[in-house]
PDB file of C-alpha atoms in Angstrom:
ATOM      1  CA  MET N   5     107.323 100.938  89.827  1.00 55.00           C
ATOM      2  CA  SER N   6     105.773 100.492  93.296  1.00 78.00           C
ATOM      3  CA  ILE N   7     102.009  99.958  93.450  1.00 93.00           C
ATOM      4  CA  ILE N   8      99.927 102.065  95.825  1.00 96.00           C
ATOM      5  CA  ILE N   9      97.810  99.579  97.777  1.00 97.00           C
ATOM      6  CA  LEU N  10      96.247 102.022 100.282  1.00 97.00           C
ATOM      7  CA  ASP N  11      95.162 105.560  99.444  1.00 97.00           C
ATOM      8  CA  ILE N  12      93.818 107.887 102.162  1.00 97.00           C
ATOM      9  CA  ASP N  13      92.787 111.344 101.026  1.00 97.00           C
ATOM     10  CA  HIS N  14      91.340 114.267 103.022  1.00 96.00           C
ATOM     11  CA  LEU N  15      90.190 111.971 105.820  1.00 96.00           C
ATOM     12  CA  ASP N  16      88.283 113.641 108.662  1.00 96.00           C
ATOM     13  CA  LYS N  17      86.754 111.937 111.686  1.00 95.00           C
ATOM     14  CA  THR N  18      84.498 113.597 114.283  1.00 94.00           C
ATOM     15  CA  PHE N  19      82.988 111.986 117.364  1.00 91.00           C
ATOM     16  CA  GLU N  20      79.689 113.261 118.739  1.00 86.00           C
ATOM     17  CA  THR N  21      79.614 113.297 122.553  1.00 85.00           C
ATOM     18  CA  PRO N  22      77.195 114.701 125.158  1.00 87.00           C
ATOM     19  CA  ALA N  23      79.674 117.561 125.600  1.00 84.00           C
ATOM     20  CA  GLY N  24      79.718 118.307 121.873  1.00 85.00           C
ATOM     21  CA  SER N  25      81.670 117.391 118.755  1.00 88.00           C
ATOM     22  CA  ILE N  26      85.287 116.260 119.024  1.00 88.00           C
ATOM     23  CA  GLN N  27      87.368 116.149 115.872  1.00 91.00           C
ATOM     24  CA  ALA N  28      89.678 113.139 116.128  1.00 92.00           C
ATOM     25  CA  LEU N  29      91.317 113.330 112.681  1.00 95.00           C
ATOM     26  CA  ARG N  30      91.730 116.221 110.274  1.00 95.00           C
ATOM     27  CA  ASP N  31      92.776 116.120 106.630  1.00 95.00           C
ATOM     28  CA  ILE N  32      94.763 112.878 106.804  1.00 96.00           C
ATOM     29  CA  ARG N  33      96.486 112.168 103.496  1.00 96.00           C
ATOM     30  CA  LEU N  34      98.610 109.045 103.185  1.00 97.00           C
ATOM     31  CA  GLN N  35      99.541 106.572 100.476  1.00 97.00           C
ATOM     32  CA  VAL N  36     101.069 103.196 101.335  1.00 97.00           C
ATOM     33  CA  LYS N  37     102.903 101.072  98.776  1.00 96.00           C
ATOM     34  CA  GLN N  38     102.404  97.348  98.384  1.00 96.00           C
ATOM     35  CA  GLY N  39     104.821  95.456 100.623  1.00 95.00           C
ATOM     36  CA  GLU N  40     105.735  98.553 102.643  1.00 97.00           C
ATOM     37  CA  PHE N  41     106.120  98.612 106.434  1.00 97.00           C
ATOM     38  CA  VAL N  42     104.754 101.858 107.887  1.00 98.00           C
ATOM     39  CA  THR N  43     104.718 102.794 111.562  1.00 97.00           C
ATOM     40  CA  VAL N  44     102.466 105.499 113.024  1.00 96.00           C
ATOM     41  CA  ILE N  45     103.651 107.293 116.147  1.00 94.00           C
ATOM     42  CA  GLY N  46     102.291 110.085 118.296  1.00 89.00           C
ATOM     43  CA  PRO N  47     100.998 110.957 121.760  1.00 86.00           C
ATOM     44  CA  SER N  48      97.820 109.533 123.273  1.00 83.00           C
ATOM     45  CA  GLY N  49      94.755 111.156 121.793  1.00 83.00           C
ATOM     46  CA  CYS N  50      96.249 111.904 118.382  1.00 89.00           C
ATOM     47  CA  GLY N  51      93.928 109.441 116.618  1.00 91.00           C
ATOM     48  CA  LYS N  52      96.409 106.663 115.778  1.00 92.00           C
ATOM     49  CA  SER N  53      94.065 103.834 116.737  1.00 92.00           C
ATOM     50  CA  THR N  54      91.079 105.603 115.189  1.00 94.00           C
ATOM     51  CA  LEU N  55      92.978 105.833 111.897  1.00 96.00           C
ATOM     52  CA  LEU N  56      93.789 102.113 112.029  1.00 95.00           C
ATOM     53  CA  LYS N  57      90.146 101.192 112.713  1.00 95.00           C
ATOM     54  CA  ILE N  58      89.016 103.279 109.744  1.00 96.00           C
ATOM     55  CA  ILE N  59      91.522 101.513 107.475  1.00 97.00           C
ATOM     56  CA  ALA N  60      90.235  98.175 108.812  1.00 95.00           C
ATOM     57  CA  GLY N  61      86.622  99.112 108.051  1.00 95.00           C
ATOM     58  CA  LEU N  62      85.687  98.977 111.746  1.00 93.00           C
ATOM     59  CA  ASP N  63      84.662 102.662 111.636  1.00 93.00           C
ATOM     60  CA  THR N  64      82.974 103.966 108.505  1.00 91.00           C
ATOM     61  CA  ALA N  65      81.413 107.155 109.911  1.00 91.00           C
ATOM     62  CA  HIS N  66      83.985 109.547 108.496  1.00 93.00           C
ATOM     63  CA  GLN N  67      84.558 112.001 105.695  1.00 94.00           C
ATOM     64  CA  GLY N  68      87.136 111.615 102.944  1.00 95.00           C
ATOM     65  CA  LYS N  69      88.467 108.762 100.860  1.00 95.00           C
ATOM     66  CA  VAL N  70      89.955 105.458 102.055  1.00 96.00           C
ATOM     67  CA  LEU N  71      90.749 103.054  99.216  1.00 97.00           C
ATOM     68  CA  LEU N  72      92.342  99.609  99.389  1.00 96.00           C
ATOM     69  CA  GLU N  73      93.429  98.466  95.941  1.00 95.00           C
ATOM     70  CA  ASN N  74      91.292 101.279  94.493  1.00 94.00           C
ATOM     71  CA  ARG N  75      88.136 100.038  96.235  1.00 95.00           C
ATOM     72  CA  PRO N  76      86.432 101.986  99.040  1.00 95.00           C
ATOM     73  CA  VAL N  77      86.848 100.476 102.505  1.00 95.00           C
ATOM     74  CA  GLU N  78      83.270 100.013 103.702  1.00 91.00           C
ATOM     75  CA  ARG N  79      83.419  97.085 106.163  1.00 92.00           C
ATOM     76  CA  PRO N  80      85.810  94.650 107.835  1.00 92.00           C
ATOM     77  CA  SER N  81      87.023  91.831 105.570  1.00 91.00           C
ATOM     78  CA  ILE N  82      89.670  89.112 105.422  1.00 90.00           C
ATOM     79  CA  ASP N  83      91.884  91.252 103.181  1.00 92.00           C
ATOM     80  CA  LYS N  84      92.517  93.520 106.206  1.00 94.00           C
ATOM     81  CA  GLY N  85      94.071  91.657 109.136  1.00 93.00           C
ATOM     82  CA  PHE N  86      93.889  93.394 112.522  1.00 93.00           C
ATOM     83  CA  ILE N  87      96.051  92.687 115.587  1.00 91.00           C
ATOM     84  CA  PHE N  88      94.992  94.296 118.877  1.00 85.00           C
ATOM     85  CA  GLN N  89      97.160  95.011 121.911  1.00 82.00           C
ATOM     86  CA  GLU N  90      95.393  92.091 123.628  1.00 80.00           C
ATOM     87  CA  HIS N  91      95.767  88.814 121.734  1.00 77.00           C
ATOM     88  CA  ARG N  92      92.020  87.932 121.882  1.00 85.00           C
ATOM     89  CA  LEU N  93      92.563  84.194 121.500  1.00 92.00           C
ATOM     90  CA  PHE N  94      89.782  81.681 122.108  1.00 93.00           C
ATOM     91  CA  PRO N  95      90.633  80.189 125.534  1.00 94.00           C
ATOM     92  CA  TRP N  96      88.959  76.857 124.723  1.00 95.00           C
ATOM     93  CA  LEU N  97      91.066  76.265 121.575  1.00 94.00           C
ATOM     94  CA  ASN N  98      94.704  75.224 121.384  1.00 95.00           C
ATOM     95  CA  VAL N  99      97.327  77.040 119.311  1.00 95.00           C
ATOM     96  CA  GLU N 100      96.726  75.335 115.980  1.00 95.00           C
ATOM     97  CA  ARG N 101      92.944  75.601 116.293  1.00 94.00           C
ATOM     98  CA  ASN N 102      93.152  79.257 117.314  1.00 95.00           C
ATOM     99  CA  ILE N 103      95.153  79.911 114.153  1.00 95.00           C
ATOM    100  CA  ALA N 104      92.681  77.993 111.976  1.00 93.00           C
ATOM    101  CA  ALA N 105      89.664  79.532 113.801  1.00 89.00           C
ATOM    102  CA  ASP N 106      86.635  78.938 111.537  1.00 87.00           C
ATOM    103  CA  LEU N 107      88.670  76.954 108.992  1.00 88.00           C
ATOM    104  CA  SER N 108      88.937  73.171 109.270  1.00 90.00           C
ATOM    105  CA  LEU N 109      92.291  71.588 110.042  1.00 90.00           C
ATOM    106  CA  SER N 110      91.044  68.479 108.198  1.00 90.00           C
ATOM    107  CA  ASP N 111      91.450  70.463 104.969  1.00 92.00           C
ATOM    108  CA  PRO N 112      94.961  69.554 103.726  1.00 92.00           C
ATOM    109  CA  GLN N 113      95.625  73.075 102.442  1.00 93.00           C
ATOM    110  CA  VAL N 114      94.608  74.660 105.755  1.00 92.00           C
ATOM    111  CA  ARG N 115      96.661  72.086 107.680  1.00 94.00           C
ATOM    112  CA  LYS N 116      99.734  72.807 105.560  1.00 93.00           C
ATOM    113  CA  LYS N 117      99.396  76.573 105.913  1.00 92.00           C
ATOM    114  CA  VAL N 118      98.828  76.387 109.689  1.00 94.00           C
ATOM    115  CA  ASP N 119     101.930  74.212 110.088  1.00 94.00           C
ATOM    116  CA  GLU N 120     103.970  76.649 108.008  1.00 91.00           C
ATOM    117  CA  LEU N 121     102.774  79.615 110.064  1.00 91.00           C
ATOM    118  CA  ILE N 122     103.564  77.855 113.341  1.00 93.00           C
ATOM    119  CA  GLU N 123     107.128  77.505 112.056  1.00 90.00           C
ATOM    120  CA  THR N 124     107.179  81.126 110.869  1.00 87.00           C
ATOM    121  CA  VAL N 125     106.105  82.571 114.238  1.00 88.00           C
ATOM    122  CA  ARG N 126     108.486  80.209 116.081  1.00 88.00           C
ATOM    123  CA  LEU N 127     105.874  78.168 117.965  1.00 92.00           C
ATOM    124  CA  LYS N 128     106.900  74.683 116.840  1.00 93.00           C
ATOM    125  CA  GLY N 129     106.220  72.291 119.714  1.00 93.00           C
ATOM    126  CA  PHE N 130     103.350  74.376 121.129  1.00 95.00           C
ATOM    127  CA  GLU N 131     100.672  73.343 118.621  1.00 94.00           C
ATOM    128  CA  LYS N 132      98.516  71.669 121.283  1.00 95.00           C
ATOM    129  CA  ALA N 133      99.052  74.294 124.007  1.00 95.00           C
ATOM    130  CA  PHE N 134      96.116  76.385 125.218  1.00 95.00           C
ATOM    131  CA  PRO N 135      96.252  80.181 125.733  1.00 94.00           C
ATOM    132  CA  ARG N 136      96.486  79.782 129.524  1.00 94.00           C
ATOM    133  CA  GLU N 137      99.740  77.883 128.966  1.00 95.00           C
ATOM    134  CA  LEU N 138     101.326  80.585 126.798  1.00 93.00           C
ATOM    135  CA  SER N 139     103.211  83.758 127.632  1.00 90.00           C
ATOM    136  CA  GLY N 140     101.931  87.113 126.399  1.00 88.00           C
ATOM    137  CA  GLY N 141     104.473  87.169 123.587  1.00 88.00           C
ATOM    138  CA  MET N 142     103.581  83.660 122.447  1.00 92.00           C
ATOM    139  CA  SER N 143      99.891  84.555 122.462  1.00 92.00           C
ATOM    140  CA  GLN N 144     100.552  87.556 120.226  1.00 90.00           C
ATOM    141  CA  ARG N 145     102.444  85.313 117.807  1.00 90.00           C
ATOM    142  CA  VAL N 146      99.369  83.077 117.605  1.00 94.00           C
ATOM    143  CA  ALA N 147      97.214  86.142 116.860  1.00 92.00           C
ATOM    144  CA  ILE N 148      99.600  87.246 114.103  1.00 90.00           C
ATOM    145  CA  ALA N 149      99.605  83.758 112.570  1.00 91.00           C
ATOM    146  CA  ARG N 150      95.793  83.673 112.640  1.00 92.00           C
ATOM    147  CA  ALA N 151      95.625  86.961 110.739  1.00 90.00           C
ATOM    148  CA  LEU N 152      98.234  85.847 108.188  1.00 90.00           C
ATOM    149  CA  LEU N 153      96.385  82.594 107.457  1.00 90.00           C
ATOM    150  CA  ARG N 154      93.755  84.642 105.606  1.00 88.00           C
ATOM    151  CA  ASN N 155      96.429  86.195 103.331  1.00 88.00           C
ATOM    152  CA  PRO N 156      95.448  89.802 104.079  1.00 93.00           C
ATOM    153  CA  LYS N 157      96.362  92.549 101.651  1.00 94.00           C
ATOM    154  CA  VAL N 158      97.360  94.667 104.642  1.00 96.00           C
ATOM    155  CA  LEU N 159      98.109  93.737 108.259  1.00 95.00           C
ATOM    156  CA  LEU N 160      97.133  96.404 110.803  1.00 96.00           C
ATOM    157  CA  LEU N 161      98.743  96.256 114.248  1.00 95.00           C
ATOM    158  CA  ASP N 162      97.472  98.438 117.088  1.00 94.00           C
ATOM    159  CA  GLU N 163     100.307  98.594 119.661  1.00 91.00           C
ATOM    160  CA  PRO N 164     100.594  94.778 119.623  1.00 88.00           C
ATOM    161  CA  PHE N 165     103.653  94.714 121.917  1.00 88.00           C
ATOM    162  CA  GLY N 166     102.686  97.538 124.268  1.00 83.00           C
ATOM    163  CA  ALA N 167     101.913  95.295 127.257  1.00 79.00           C
ATOM    164  CA  LEU N 168     105.063  93.171 126.966  1.00 85.00           C
ATOM    165  CA  ASP N 169     108.388  93.451 128.760  1.00 86.00           C
ATOM    166  CA  ALA N 170     111.338  94.970 126.887  1.00 87.00           C
ATOM    167  CA  PHE N 171     113.056  91.637 126.157  1.00 87.00           C
ATOM    168  CA  THR N 172     109.905  89.983 124.778  1.00 86.00           C
ATOM    169  CA  ARG N 173     109.041  93.131 122.840  1.00 88.00           C
ATOM    170  CA  GLY N 174     112.437  93.164 121.146  1.00 89.00           C
ATOM    171  CA  HIS N 175     112.165  89.480 120.284  1.00 88.00           C
ATOM    172  CA  LEU N 176     108.720  89.927 118.725  1.00 88.00           C
ATOM    173  CA  GLN N 177     109.934  92.890 116.697  1.00 92.00           C
ATOM    174  CA  GLU N 178     112.491  90.539 115.140  1.00 91.00           C
ATOM    175  CA  VAL N 179     109.806  87.887 114.550  1.00 88.00           C
ATOM    176  CA  LEU N 180     107.531  90.444 112.889  1.00 91.00           C
ATOM    177  CA  LEU N 181     110.320  91.597 110.582  1.00 93.00           C
ATOM    178  CA  ASP N 182     111.017  87.973 109.619  1.00 90.00           C
ATOM    179  CA  ILE N 183     107.333  87.526 108.755  1.00 89.00           C
ATOM    180  CA  TRP N 184     107.284  90.764 106.763  1.00 93.00           C
ATOM    181  CA  ARG N 185     110.368  89.800 104.766  1.00 90.00           C
ATOM    182  CA  GLN N 186     109.076  86.275 104.066  1.00 87.00           C
ATOM    183  CA  ASN N 187     105.513  87.211 103.114  1.00 86.00           C
ATOM    184  CA  GLN N 188     105.956  90.754 101.780  1.00 89.00           C
ATOM    185  CA  THR N 189     102.677  91.649 103.497  1.00 92.00           C
ATOM    186  CA  THR N 190     101.948  95.361 103.691  1.00 96.00           C
ATOM    187  CA  MET N 191     102.027  96.312 107.380  1.00 97.00           C
ATOM    188  CA  ILE N 192     100.905  99.389 109.313  1.00 97.00           C
ATOM    189  CA  LEU N 193     101.814  99.418 113.004  1.00 97.00           C
ATOM    190  CA  VAL N 194     100.723 101.961 115.612  1.00 95.00           C
ATOM    191  CA  THR N 195     103.112 102.533 118.509  1.00 93.00           C
ATOM    192  CA  HIS N 196     104.168 104.969 121.240  1.00 89.00           C
ATOM    193  CA  ASP N 197     107.744 103.714 121.088  1.00 91.00           C
ATOM    194  CA  ILE N 198     110.184 105.758 118.991  1.00 92.00           C
ATOM    195  CA  ASP N 199     112.781 102.969 118.868  1.00 93.00           C
ATOM    196  CA  GLU N 200     110.147 100.483 117.697  1.00 94.00           C
ATOM    197  CA  ALA N 201     108.880 102.875 115.038  1.00 95.00           C
ATOM    198  CA  VAL N 202     112.355 103.434 113.564  1.00 96.00           C
ATOM    199  CA  PHE N 203     113.473  99.815 113.960  1.00 96.00           C
ATOM    200  CA  LEU N 204     110.581  98.345 111.967  1.00 96.00           C
ATOM    201  CA  ALA N 205     109.578 100.864 109.346  1.00 96.00           C
ATOM    202  CA  ASN N 206     110.335 101.927 105.825  1.00 96.00           C
ATOM    203  CA  ARG N 207     108.530 105.143 106.800  1.00 97.00           C
ATOM    204  CA  VAL N 208     107.481 106.649 110.121  1.00 96.00           C
ATOM    205  CA  VAL N 209     104.274 108.697 110.167  1.00 96.00           C
ATOM    206  CA  ILE N 210     104.441 111.259 113.000  1.00 94.00           C
ATOM    207  CA  MET N 211     101.098 112.572 114.271  1.00 93.00           C
ATOM    208  CA  ASP N 212     100.073 115.597 116.298  1.00 90.00           C
ATOM    209  CA  PRO N 213      97.002 115.569 118.584  1.00 89.00           C
ATOM    210  CA  ARG N 214      93.749 117.515 118.972  1.00 85.00           C
ATOM    211  CA  PRO N 215      92.781 117.048 116.216  1.00 90.00           C
ATOM    212  CA  GLY N 216      94.969 114.270 114.890  1.00 92.00           C
ATOM    213  CA  THR N 217      97.004 115.420 111.926  1.00 93.00           C
ATOM    214  CA  ILE N 218     100.097 114.127 110.150  1.00 94.00           C
ATOM    215  CA  ARG N 219     102.993 116.314 111.225  1.00 92.00           C
ATOM    216  CA  LYS N 220     105.654 114.680 109.075  1.00 93.00           C
ATOM    217  CA  ILE N 221     106.529 111.435 107.324  1.00 95.00           C
ATOM    218  CA  VAL N 222     110.129 110.315 107.784  1.00 95.00           C
ATOM    219  CA  GLY N 223     111.650 107.760 105.418  1.00 96.00           C
ATOM    220  CA  ILE N 224     114.045 105.355 107.164  1.00 96.00           C
ATOM    221  CA  ASP N 225     116.826 104.568 104.698  1.00 95.00           C
ATOM    222  CA  LEU N 226     118.541 101.837 106.710  1.00 95.00           C
ATOM    223  CA  PRO N 227     119.151  98.230 105.630  1.00 93.00           C
ATOM    224  CA  PHE N 228     117.755  95.280 107.538  1.00 90.00           C
ATOM    225  CA  PRO N 229     118.663  93.883 110.004  1.00 88.00           C
ATOM    226  CA  ARG N 230     119.066  97.088 112.004  1.00 91.00           C
ATOM    227  CA  LYS N 231     121.055  97.679 115.169  1.00 92.00           C
ATOM    228  CA  LYS N 232     119.489 100.074 117.654  1.00 92.00           C
ATOM    229  CA  SER N 233     122.938 100.928 118.999  1.00 92.00           C
ATOM    230  CA  SER N 234     124.312 102.015 115.618  1.00 95.00           C
ATOM    231  CA  VAL N 235     125.130 105.657 114.894  1.00 96.00           C
ATOM    232  CA  SER N 236     122.864 105.738 111.823  1.00 96.00           C
ATOM    233  CA  PHE N 237     119.912 104.324 113.798  1.00 96.00           C
ATOM    234  CA  GLN N 238     120.379 106.923 116.545  1.00 95.00           C
ATOM    235  CA  GLU N 239     120.497 109.683 113.941  1.00 95.00           C
ATOM    236  CA  TYR N 240     117.084 108.662 112.586  1.00 95.00           C
ATOM    237  CA  ARG N 241     115.813 108.285 116.111  1.00 94.00           C
ATOM    238  CA  ARG N 242     116.827 111.846 116.947  1.00 92.00           C
ATOM    239  CA  LEU N 243     115.272 113.073 113.708  1.00 92.00           C
ATOM    240  CA  VAL N 244     111.905 111.607 114.745  1.00 92.00           C
ATOM    241  CA  LEU N 245     112.331 112.851 118.314  1.00 90.00           C
ATOM    242  CA  ASN N 246     113.146 116.369 117.140  1.00 88.00           C
ATOM    243  CA  GLU N 247     109.844 116.593 115.269  1.00 84.00           C
ATOM    244  CA  PHE N 248     108.105 117.100 118.583  1.00 68.00           C
ATOM    245  CA  GLU N 249     108.338 120.619 119.993  1.00 54.00           C
ATOM    246  CA  ARG N 250     107.668 119.582 123.598  1.00 48.00           C
ATOM    247  CA  VAL N 251     108.784 115.995 123.829  1.00 41.00           C
ATOM    248  CA  ASP N 252     108.604 115.975 127.611  1.00 41.00           C
ATOM    249  CA  GLU N 253     104.881 116.744 127.411  1.00 49.00           C
ATOM    250  CA  LEU N 254     104.170 113.932 124.964  1.00 47.00           C
ATOM    251  CA  GLU N 255     103.504 110.369 126.017  1.00 48.00           C
ATOM    252  CA  LEU N 256     106.234 108.803 123.927  1.00 53.00           C
ATOM    253  CA  VAL N 257     108.561 106.054 125.057  1.00 52.00           C
ATOM    254  CA  ASP N 258     112.194 107.173 125.093  1.00 48.00           C
ATOM    255  CA  SER N 259     113.675 103.758 125.792  1.00 50.00           C
ATOM    256  CA  SER N 260     117.375 104.568 125.534  1.00 47.00           C
ATOM    257  CA  GLY N 261     117.347 107.843 127.487  1.00 44.00           C
ATOM    258  CA  ILE N 262     118.961 109.799 124.630  1.00 43.00           C
TER     259      ILE N 262
END
C-alpha cells in the first residue's frame, strides 16, 4: 500500500495588491505518494510556482491544509529541497564545497556522501571547479546534488531546465530520472514543457489560470526508460495537449510540432 507523503486540501491563495485582491490558487486538492514523480504543467499565471513555494514553506499566508508526513508545513526545512530555475551556487566555492555548503567536508560521512552525489550527477572530475567554469547544465546538477545531500522527504523543482538548450535539457532529464530511481525521492517538478511533463512523471497535474485550479490529473502508465518518439508516448502527449481548450493561447512548449 502506497503511503501518502504530501496532502494538500482546499488550498486557496490570495495576493493583496494596490489594485485589489488577486486569487492565485483556488481549492487545490492533491495527494502525492511517497517515491512518486509528479509534474505540474500550465500556462504562465496559473500559480504553479506559487503552489511549489507553499509546499516548500516559503509562503505560509494561505488558506487550507498542506501536510507533509501528516505535519503542517509552516516554514522551510531540510526535509523539503527546492531547486530554482537559476542554480544559485556560491561563486566563491568549488563544486564539492557548494554541495556541502554549511556542512564540513572534513566529516567522513559528509565527504563520502558528497563523493557519491558527484558520481550520481555525473560531475566526476569537476570537484574543484568553480561555478564560472561550469555550464548551465552542470551548475544545475550541483544544485540538485546540494539539495539531495540533506536527504529531503520531497524535492521541489521550479522549471529547473527552462533556461537550457534542448540538448542539455534532455540530458538533464535523464540524469534526474537516474537520481529519482536510485534514491526513490519524492519529486514535484513545475514545467511549461508538455514533453518534459510526460517524459518524467508518474502523474501530470494540469492547471488552469486565473485563478489557478487543477483541471485534470493524468496518470502516465509508461515504463522507464521512455522514448519521446514512441507511439504510446505521443498518445499521452496528445491526451495532455487536448486538455487545453485553446492551446494556441496558452504559453506551453510544443517541442515536436505535433
